PDB file of C-alpha atoms in Angstrom:
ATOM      1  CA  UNK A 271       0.000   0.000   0.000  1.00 52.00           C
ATOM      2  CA  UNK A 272       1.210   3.237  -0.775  1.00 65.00           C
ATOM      3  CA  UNK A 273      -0.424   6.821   0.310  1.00 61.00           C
ATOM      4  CA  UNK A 274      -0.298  10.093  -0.457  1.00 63.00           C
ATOM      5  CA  UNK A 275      -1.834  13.401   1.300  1.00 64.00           C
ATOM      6  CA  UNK A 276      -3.611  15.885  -0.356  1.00 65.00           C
ATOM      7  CA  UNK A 277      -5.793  18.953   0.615  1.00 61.00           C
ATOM      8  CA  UNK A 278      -9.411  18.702  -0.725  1.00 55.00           C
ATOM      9  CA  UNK A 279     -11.785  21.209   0.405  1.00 55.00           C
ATOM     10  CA  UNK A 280      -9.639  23.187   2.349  1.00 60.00           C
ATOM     11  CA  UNK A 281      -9.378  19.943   4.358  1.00 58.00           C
ATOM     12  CA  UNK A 282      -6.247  17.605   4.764  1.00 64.00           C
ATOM     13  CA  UNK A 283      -7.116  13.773   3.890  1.00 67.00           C
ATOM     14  CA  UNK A 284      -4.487  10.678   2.775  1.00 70.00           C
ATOM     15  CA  UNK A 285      -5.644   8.214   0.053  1.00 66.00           C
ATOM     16  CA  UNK A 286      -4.278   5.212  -1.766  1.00 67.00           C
ATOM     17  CA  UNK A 287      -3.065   6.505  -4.562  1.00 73.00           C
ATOM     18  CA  UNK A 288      -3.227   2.512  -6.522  1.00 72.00           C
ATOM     19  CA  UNK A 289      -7.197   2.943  -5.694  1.00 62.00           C
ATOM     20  CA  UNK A 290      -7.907   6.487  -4.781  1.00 63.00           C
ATOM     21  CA  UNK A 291      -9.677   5.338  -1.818  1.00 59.00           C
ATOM     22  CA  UNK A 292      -9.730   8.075   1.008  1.00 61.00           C
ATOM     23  CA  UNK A 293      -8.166   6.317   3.943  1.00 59.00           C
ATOM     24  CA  UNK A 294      -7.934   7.342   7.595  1.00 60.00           C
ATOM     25  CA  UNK A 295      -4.046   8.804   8.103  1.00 58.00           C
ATOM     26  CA  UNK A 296      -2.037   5.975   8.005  1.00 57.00           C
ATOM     27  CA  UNK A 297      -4.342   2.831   7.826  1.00 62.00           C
ATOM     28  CA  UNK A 298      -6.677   1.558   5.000  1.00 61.00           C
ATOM     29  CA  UNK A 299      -9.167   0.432   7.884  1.00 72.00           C
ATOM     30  CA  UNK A 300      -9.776   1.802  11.351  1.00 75.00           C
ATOM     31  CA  UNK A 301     -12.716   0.924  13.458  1.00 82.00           C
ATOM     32  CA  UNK A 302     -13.072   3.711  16.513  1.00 79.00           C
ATOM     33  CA  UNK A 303     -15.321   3.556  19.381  1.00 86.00           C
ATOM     34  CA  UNK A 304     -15.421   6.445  22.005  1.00 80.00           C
ATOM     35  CA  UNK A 305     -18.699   5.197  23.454  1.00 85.00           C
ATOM     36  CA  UNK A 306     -20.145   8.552  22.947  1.00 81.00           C
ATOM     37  CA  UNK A 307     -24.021   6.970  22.928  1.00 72.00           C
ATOM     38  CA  UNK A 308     -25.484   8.755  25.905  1.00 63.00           C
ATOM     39  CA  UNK A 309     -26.491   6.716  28.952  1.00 55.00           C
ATOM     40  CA  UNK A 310     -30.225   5.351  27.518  1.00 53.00           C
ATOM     41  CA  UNK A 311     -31.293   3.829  23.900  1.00 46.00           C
ATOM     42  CA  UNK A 312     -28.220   2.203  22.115  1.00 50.00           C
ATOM     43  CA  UNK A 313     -26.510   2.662  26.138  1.00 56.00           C
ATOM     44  CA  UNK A 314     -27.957  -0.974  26.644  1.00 73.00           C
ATOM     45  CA  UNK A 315     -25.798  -3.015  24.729  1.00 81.00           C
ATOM     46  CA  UNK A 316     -27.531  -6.257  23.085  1.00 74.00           C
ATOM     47  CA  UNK A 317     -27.224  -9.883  24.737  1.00 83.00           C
ATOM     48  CA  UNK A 318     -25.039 -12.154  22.854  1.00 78.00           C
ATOM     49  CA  UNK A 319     -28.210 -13.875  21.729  1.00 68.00           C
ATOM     50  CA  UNK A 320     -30.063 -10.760  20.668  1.00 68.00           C
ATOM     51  CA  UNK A 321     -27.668  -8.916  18.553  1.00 64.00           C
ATOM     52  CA  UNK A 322     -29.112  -5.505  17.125  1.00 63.00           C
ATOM     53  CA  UNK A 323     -28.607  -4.188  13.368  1.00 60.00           C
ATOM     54  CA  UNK A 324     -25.734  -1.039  13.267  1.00 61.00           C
ATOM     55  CA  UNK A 325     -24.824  -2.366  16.891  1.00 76.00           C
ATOM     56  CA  UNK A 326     -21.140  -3.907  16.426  1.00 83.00           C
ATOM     57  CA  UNK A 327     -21.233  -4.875  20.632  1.00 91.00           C
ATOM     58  CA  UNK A 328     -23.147  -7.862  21.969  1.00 91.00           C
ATOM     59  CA  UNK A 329     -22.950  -8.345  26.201  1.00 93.00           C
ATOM     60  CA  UNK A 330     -22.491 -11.938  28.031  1.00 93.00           C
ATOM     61  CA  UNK A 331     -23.480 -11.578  32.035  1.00 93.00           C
ATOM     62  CA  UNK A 332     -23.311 -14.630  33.745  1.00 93.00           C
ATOM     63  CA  UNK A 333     -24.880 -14.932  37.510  1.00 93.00           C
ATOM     64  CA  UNK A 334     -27.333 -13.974  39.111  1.00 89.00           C
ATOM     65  CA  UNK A 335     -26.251 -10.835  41.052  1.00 83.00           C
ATOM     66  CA  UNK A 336     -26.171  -9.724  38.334  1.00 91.00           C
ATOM     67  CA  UNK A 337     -22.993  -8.335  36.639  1.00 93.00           C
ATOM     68  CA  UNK A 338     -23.986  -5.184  35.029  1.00 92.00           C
ATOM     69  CA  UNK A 339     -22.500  -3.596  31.821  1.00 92.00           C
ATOM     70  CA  UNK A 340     -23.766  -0.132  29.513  1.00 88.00           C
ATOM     71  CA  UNK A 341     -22.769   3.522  29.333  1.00 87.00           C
ATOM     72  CA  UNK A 342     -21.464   5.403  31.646  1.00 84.00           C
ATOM     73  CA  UNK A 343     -24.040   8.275  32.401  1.00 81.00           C
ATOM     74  CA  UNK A 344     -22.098  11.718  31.481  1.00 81.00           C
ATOM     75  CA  UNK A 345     -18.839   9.803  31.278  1.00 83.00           C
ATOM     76  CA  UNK A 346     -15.969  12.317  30.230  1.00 84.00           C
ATOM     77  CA  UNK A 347     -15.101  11.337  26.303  1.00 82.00           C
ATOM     78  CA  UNK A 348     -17.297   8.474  26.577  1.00 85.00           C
ATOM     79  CA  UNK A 349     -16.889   5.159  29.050  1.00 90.00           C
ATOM     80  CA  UNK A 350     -18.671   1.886  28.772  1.00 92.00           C
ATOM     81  CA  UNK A 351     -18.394   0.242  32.463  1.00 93.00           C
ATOM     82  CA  UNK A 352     -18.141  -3.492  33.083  1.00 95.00           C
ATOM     83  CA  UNK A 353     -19.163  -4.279  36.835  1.00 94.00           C
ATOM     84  CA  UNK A 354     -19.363  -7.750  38.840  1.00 94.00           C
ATOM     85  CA  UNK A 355     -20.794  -7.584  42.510  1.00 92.00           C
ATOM     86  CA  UNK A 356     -20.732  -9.542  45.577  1.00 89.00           C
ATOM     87  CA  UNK A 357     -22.408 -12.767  45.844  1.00 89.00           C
ATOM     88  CA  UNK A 358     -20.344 -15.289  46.485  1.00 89.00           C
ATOM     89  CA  UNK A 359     -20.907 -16.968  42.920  1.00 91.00           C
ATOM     90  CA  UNK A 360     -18.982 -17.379  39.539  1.00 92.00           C
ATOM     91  CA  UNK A 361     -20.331 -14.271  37.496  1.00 94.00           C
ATOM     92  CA  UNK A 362     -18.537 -13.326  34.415  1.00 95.00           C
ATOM     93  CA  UNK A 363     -19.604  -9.526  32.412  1.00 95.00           C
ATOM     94  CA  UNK A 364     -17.935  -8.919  29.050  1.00 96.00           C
ATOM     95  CA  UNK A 365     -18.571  -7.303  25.648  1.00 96.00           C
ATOM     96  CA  UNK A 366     -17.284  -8.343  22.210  1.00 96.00           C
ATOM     97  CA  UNK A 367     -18.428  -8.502  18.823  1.00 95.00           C
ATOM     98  CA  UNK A 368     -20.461 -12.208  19.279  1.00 93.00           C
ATOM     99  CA  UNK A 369     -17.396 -14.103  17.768  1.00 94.00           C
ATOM    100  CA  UNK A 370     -17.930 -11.474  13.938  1.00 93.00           C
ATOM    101  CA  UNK A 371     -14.238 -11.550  13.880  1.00 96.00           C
ATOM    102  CA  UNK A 372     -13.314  -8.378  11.580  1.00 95.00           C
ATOM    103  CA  UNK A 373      -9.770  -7.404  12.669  1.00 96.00           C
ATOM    104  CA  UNK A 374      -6.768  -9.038  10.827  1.00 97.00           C
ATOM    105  CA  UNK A 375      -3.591  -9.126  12.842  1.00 97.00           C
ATOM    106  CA  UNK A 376      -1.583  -9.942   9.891  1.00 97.00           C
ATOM    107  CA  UNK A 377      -2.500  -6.427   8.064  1.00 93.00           C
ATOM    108  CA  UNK A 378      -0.001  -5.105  10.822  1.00 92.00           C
ATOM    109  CA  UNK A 379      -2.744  -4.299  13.124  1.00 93.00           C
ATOM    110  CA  UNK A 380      -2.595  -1.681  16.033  1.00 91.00           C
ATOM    111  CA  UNK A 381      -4.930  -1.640  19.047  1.00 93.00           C
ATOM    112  CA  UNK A 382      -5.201   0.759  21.186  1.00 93.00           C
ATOM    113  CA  UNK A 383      -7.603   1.097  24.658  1.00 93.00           C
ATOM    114  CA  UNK A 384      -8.271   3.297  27.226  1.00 93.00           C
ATOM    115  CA  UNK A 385      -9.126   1.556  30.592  1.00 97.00           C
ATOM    116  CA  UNK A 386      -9.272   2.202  33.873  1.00 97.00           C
ATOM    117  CA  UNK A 387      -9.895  -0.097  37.331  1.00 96.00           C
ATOM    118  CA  UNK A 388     -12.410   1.484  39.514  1.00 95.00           C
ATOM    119  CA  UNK A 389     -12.110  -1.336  41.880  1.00 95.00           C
ATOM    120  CA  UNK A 390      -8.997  -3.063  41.788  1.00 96.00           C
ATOM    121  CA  UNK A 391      -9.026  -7.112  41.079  1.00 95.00           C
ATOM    122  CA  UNK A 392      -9.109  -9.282  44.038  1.00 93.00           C
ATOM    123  CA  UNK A 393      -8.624 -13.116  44.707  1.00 92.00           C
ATOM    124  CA  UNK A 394     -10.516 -14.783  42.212  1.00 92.00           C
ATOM    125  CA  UNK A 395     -11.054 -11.856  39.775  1.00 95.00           C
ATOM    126  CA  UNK A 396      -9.268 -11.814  36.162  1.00 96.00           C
ATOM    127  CA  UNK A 397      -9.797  -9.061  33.405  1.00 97.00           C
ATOM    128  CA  UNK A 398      -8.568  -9.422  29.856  1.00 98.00           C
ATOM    129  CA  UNK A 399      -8.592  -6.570  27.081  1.00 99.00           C
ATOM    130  CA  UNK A 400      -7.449  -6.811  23.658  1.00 98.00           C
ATOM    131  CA  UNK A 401      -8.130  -9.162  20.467  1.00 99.00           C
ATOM    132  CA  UNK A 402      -9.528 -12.543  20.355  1.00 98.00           C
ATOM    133  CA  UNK A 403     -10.768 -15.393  18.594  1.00 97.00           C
ATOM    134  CA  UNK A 404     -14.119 -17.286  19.469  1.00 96.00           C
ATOM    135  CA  UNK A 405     -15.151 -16.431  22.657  1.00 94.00           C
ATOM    136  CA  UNK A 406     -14.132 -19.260  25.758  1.00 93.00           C
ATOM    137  CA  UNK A 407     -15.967 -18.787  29.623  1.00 90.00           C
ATOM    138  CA  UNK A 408     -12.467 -20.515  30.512  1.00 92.00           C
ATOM    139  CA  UNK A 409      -9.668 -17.750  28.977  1.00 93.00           C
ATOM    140  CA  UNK A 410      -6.850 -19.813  28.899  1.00 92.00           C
ATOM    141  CA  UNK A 411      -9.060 -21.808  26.228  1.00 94.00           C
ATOM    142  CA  UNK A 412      -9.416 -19.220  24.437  1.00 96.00           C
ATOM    143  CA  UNK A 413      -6.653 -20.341  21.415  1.00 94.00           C
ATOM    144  CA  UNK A 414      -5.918 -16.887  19.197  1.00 98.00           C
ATOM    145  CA  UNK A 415      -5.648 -14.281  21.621  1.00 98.00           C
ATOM    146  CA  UNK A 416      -3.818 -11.157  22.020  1.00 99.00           C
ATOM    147  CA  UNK A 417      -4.629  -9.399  25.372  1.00 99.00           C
ATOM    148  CA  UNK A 418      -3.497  -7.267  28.537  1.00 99.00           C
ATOM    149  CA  UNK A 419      -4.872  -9.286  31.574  1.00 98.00           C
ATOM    150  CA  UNK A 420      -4.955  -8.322  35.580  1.00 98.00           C
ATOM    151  CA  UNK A 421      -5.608 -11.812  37.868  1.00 96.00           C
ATOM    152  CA  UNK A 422      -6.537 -11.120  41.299  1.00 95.00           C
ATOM    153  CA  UNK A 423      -3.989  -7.578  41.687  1.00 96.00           C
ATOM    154  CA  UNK A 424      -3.506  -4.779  40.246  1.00 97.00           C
ATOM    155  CA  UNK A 425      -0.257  -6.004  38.313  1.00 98.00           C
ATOM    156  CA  UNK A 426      -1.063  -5.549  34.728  1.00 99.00           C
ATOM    157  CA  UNK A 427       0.168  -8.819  32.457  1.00 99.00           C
ATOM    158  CA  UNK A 428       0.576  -9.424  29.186  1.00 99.00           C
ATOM    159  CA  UNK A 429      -0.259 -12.930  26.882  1.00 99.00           C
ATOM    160  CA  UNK A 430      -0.316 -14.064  23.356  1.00 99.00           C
ATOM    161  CA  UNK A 431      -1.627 -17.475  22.076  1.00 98.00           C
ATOM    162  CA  UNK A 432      -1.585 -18.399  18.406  1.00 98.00           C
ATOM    163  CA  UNK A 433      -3.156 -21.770  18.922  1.00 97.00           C
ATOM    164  CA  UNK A 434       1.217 -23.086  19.061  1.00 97.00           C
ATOM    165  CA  UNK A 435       3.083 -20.250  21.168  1.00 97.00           C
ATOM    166  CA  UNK A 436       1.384 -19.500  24.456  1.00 97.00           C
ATOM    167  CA  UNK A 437       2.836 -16.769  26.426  1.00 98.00           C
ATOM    168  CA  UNK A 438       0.855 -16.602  29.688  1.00 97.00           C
ATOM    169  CA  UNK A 439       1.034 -14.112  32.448  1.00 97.00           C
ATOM    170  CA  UNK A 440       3.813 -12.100  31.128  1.00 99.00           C
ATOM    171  CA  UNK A 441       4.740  -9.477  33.873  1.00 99.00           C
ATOM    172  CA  UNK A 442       4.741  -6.182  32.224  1.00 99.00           C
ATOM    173  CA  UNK A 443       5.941  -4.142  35.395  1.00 98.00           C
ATOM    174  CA  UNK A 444       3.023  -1.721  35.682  1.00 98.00           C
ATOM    175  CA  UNK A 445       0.827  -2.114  38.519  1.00 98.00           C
ATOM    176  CA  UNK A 446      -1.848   0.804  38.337  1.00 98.00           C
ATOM    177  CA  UNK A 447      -4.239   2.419  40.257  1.00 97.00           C
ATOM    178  CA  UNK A 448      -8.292   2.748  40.728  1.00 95.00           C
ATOM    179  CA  UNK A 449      -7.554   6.302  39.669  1.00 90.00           C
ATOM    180  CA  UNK A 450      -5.662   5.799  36.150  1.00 94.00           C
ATOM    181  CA  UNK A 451      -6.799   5.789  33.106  1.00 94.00           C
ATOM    182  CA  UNK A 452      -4.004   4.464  30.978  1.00 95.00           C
ATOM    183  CA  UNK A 453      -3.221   4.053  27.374  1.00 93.00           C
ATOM    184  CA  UNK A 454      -2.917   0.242  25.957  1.00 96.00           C
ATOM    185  CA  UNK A 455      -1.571  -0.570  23.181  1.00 95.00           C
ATOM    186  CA  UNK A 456      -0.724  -3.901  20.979  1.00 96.00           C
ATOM    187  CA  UNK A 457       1.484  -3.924  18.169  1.00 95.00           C
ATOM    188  CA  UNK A 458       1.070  -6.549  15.133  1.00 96.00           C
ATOM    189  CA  UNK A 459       3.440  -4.771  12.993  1.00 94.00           C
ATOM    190  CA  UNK A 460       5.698  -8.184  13.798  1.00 97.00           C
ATOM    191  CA  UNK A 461       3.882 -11.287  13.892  1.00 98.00           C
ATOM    192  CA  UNK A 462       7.107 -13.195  15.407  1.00 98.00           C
ATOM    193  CA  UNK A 463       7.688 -10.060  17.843  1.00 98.00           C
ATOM    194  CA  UNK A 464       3.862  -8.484  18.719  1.00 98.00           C
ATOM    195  CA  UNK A 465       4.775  -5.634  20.932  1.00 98.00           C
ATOM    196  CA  UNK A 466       2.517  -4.374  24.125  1.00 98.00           C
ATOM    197  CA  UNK A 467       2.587  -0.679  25.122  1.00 96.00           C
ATOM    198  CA  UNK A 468       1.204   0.820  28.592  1.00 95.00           C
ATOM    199  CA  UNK A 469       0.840   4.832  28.038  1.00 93.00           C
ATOM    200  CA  UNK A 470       3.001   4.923  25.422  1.00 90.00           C
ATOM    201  CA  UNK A 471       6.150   2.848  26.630  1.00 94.00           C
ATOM    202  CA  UNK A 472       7.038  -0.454  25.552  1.00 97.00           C
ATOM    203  CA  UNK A 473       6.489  -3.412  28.149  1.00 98.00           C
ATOM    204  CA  UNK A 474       7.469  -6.940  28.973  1.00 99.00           C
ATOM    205  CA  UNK A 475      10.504  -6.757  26.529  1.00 98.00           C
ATOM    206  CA  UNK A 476      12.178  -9.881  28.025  1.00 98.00           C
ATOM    207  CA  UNK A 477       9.668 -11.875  26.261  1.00 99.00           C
ATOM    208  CA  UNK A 478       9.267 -12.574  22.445  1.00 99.00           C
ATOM    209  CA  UNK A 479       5.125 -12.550  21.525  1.00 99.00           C
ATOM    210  CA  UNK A 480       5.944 -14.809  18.686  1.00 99.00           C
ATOM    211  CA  UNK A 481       2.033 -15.265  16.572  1.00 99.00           C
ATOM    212  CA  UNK A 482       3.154 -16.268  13.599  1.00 98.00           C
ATOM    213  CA  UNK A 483       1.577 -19.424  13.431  1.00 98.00           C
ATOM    214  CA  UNK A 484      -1.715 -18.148  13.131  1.00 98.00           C
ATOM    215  CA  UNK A 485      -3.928 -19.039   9.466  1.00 98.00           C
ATOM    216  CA  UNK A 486      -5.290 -16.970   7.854  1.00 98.00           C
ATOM    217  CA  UNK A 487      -8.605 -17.210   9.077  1.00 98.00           C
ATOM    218  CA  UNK A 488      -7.261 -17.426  12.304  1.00 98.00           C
ATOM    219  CA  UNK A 489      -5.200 -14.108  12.289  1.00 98.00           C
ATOM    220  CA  UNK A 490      -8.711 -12.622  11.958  1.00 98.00           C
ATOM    221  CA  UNK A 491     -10.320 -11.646  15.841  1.00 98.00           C
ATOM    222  CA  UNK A 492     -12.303  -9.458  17.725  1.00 98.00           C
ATOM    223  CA  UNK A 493     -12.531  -6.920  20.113  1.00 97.00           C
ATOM    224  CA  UNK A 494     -12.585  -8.580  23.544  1.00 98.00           C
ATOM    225  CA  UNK A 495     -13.354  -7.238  26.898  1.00 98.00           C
ATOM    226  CA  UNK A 496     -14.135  -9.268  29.764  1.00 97.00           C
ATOM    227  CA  UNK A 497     -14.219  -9.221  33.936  1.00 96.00           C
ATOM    228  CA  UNK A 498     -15.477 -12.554  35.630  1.00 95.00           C
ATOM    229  CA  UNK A 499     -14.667 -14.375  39.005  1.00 93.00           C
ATOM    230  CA  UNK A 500     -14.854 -17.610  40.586  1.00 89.00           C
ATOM    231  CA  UNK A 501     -17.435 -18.610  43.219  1.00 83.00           C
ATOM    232  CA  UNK A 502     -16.500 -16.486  46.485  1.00 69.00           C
ATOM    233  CA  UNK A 503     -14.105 -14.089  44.809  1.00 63.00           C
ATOM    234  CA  UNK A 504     -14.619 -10.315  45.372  1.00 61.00           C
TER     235      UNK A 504
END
């Protein structure tokens, strides 16, 4: 792919200059979502088995506390809050695009996520962000995977699978706070060297994310969000 920039309009814009396609600046596909819906209509995202036309997010909540998940009433640039609560059962609240897998790693994808902990993961509790293949209840089955994770601390982890190389529970050195909002990033420029970024520096260098064993079809995954604990975790 080559690009070019151009003004058109009085307005600066890059295209492909073998297609002429107008592309976002650097990327011949982007996918951006601020959550910027407002906290009612489109704010209560779908169950998995009730997907809604224009509606890319689907919600899985299981227990019976229940887990809750939607739009973050006047959230500042737009927040979408996953929550579990406290009865002392397995409960699991995540949001993904219901296993439409859209994003291929091997077009040198970036991903990039804002996230903050507003309670911090205790014994029992894992969180995973990031790209996936078909959605698993038990993560560590999930095979294609690309994902920042925090199990039962605050310590922020890092893990690749490409259904051959499984890199679990990579430290990345960063434990945060329920005050941060930090900047995550994943880097597929490298299939045999996927780099992870926290705010903007690189992490967990000691270890080689090597995914180049993934197919074709399975280099293809989702976005992927997901809290869920086991019985009597808080």
């Amino acid at each position: 792919m080559s690009q070019k920039s151009r003004f058109k309009n009085h307005m600066a814009e890059a295209h492909n200059t073998a297609t002429f396609e107008t592309v976002p600046w650097g990327a011949e596909v982007s996918y951006v979502d601020h959550f910027l819906w407002g906290a009612g209509g489109l704010a209560t995202i779908p169950n998995v088995s009730s997907e809604e036309n224009g509606l890319a997010w689907t919600k899985l909540i299981v227990g019976n506390g229940p887990p809750t998940i939607g739009v973050t009433a006047d959230g500042a640039n737009g927040v979408m809050e996953l929550a579990l609560e406290s009865t002392s059962q397995a409960q699991d609240a995540m949001i993904y695009h219901s296993d439409q897998r859209g994003i291929n790693v091997k077009a040198k994808a970036q991903v990039e996520m804002r996230v903050k902990f507003s309670v911090l993961p205790t014994t029992g509790v894992a969180a995973v962000f990031g790209l996936a293949g078909d959605h698993n209840l038990d993560k560590d089955a999930v095979t294609e995977h690309a994902w920042f994770r925090a199990q039962a601390s605050a310590a922020i982890l890092a893990e690749t699978d490409d259904t051959t190389n499984d890199e679990d529970d990579v430290a990345t050195g960063v434990t945060v706070t329920n005050a941060q909002w930090k900047i995550y990033r994943i880097d597929f420029s490298t299939l045999t060297d996927v780099r992870f970024y926290i705010d903007g520096v690189a992490v967990a260098l000691a270890t080689t994310f090597d995914m180049s064993n993934l197919t074709d079809a399975e280099a293809v995954m989702q976005p992927y969000f997901s809290l869920d604990k086991a019985t009597g975790g808080g």
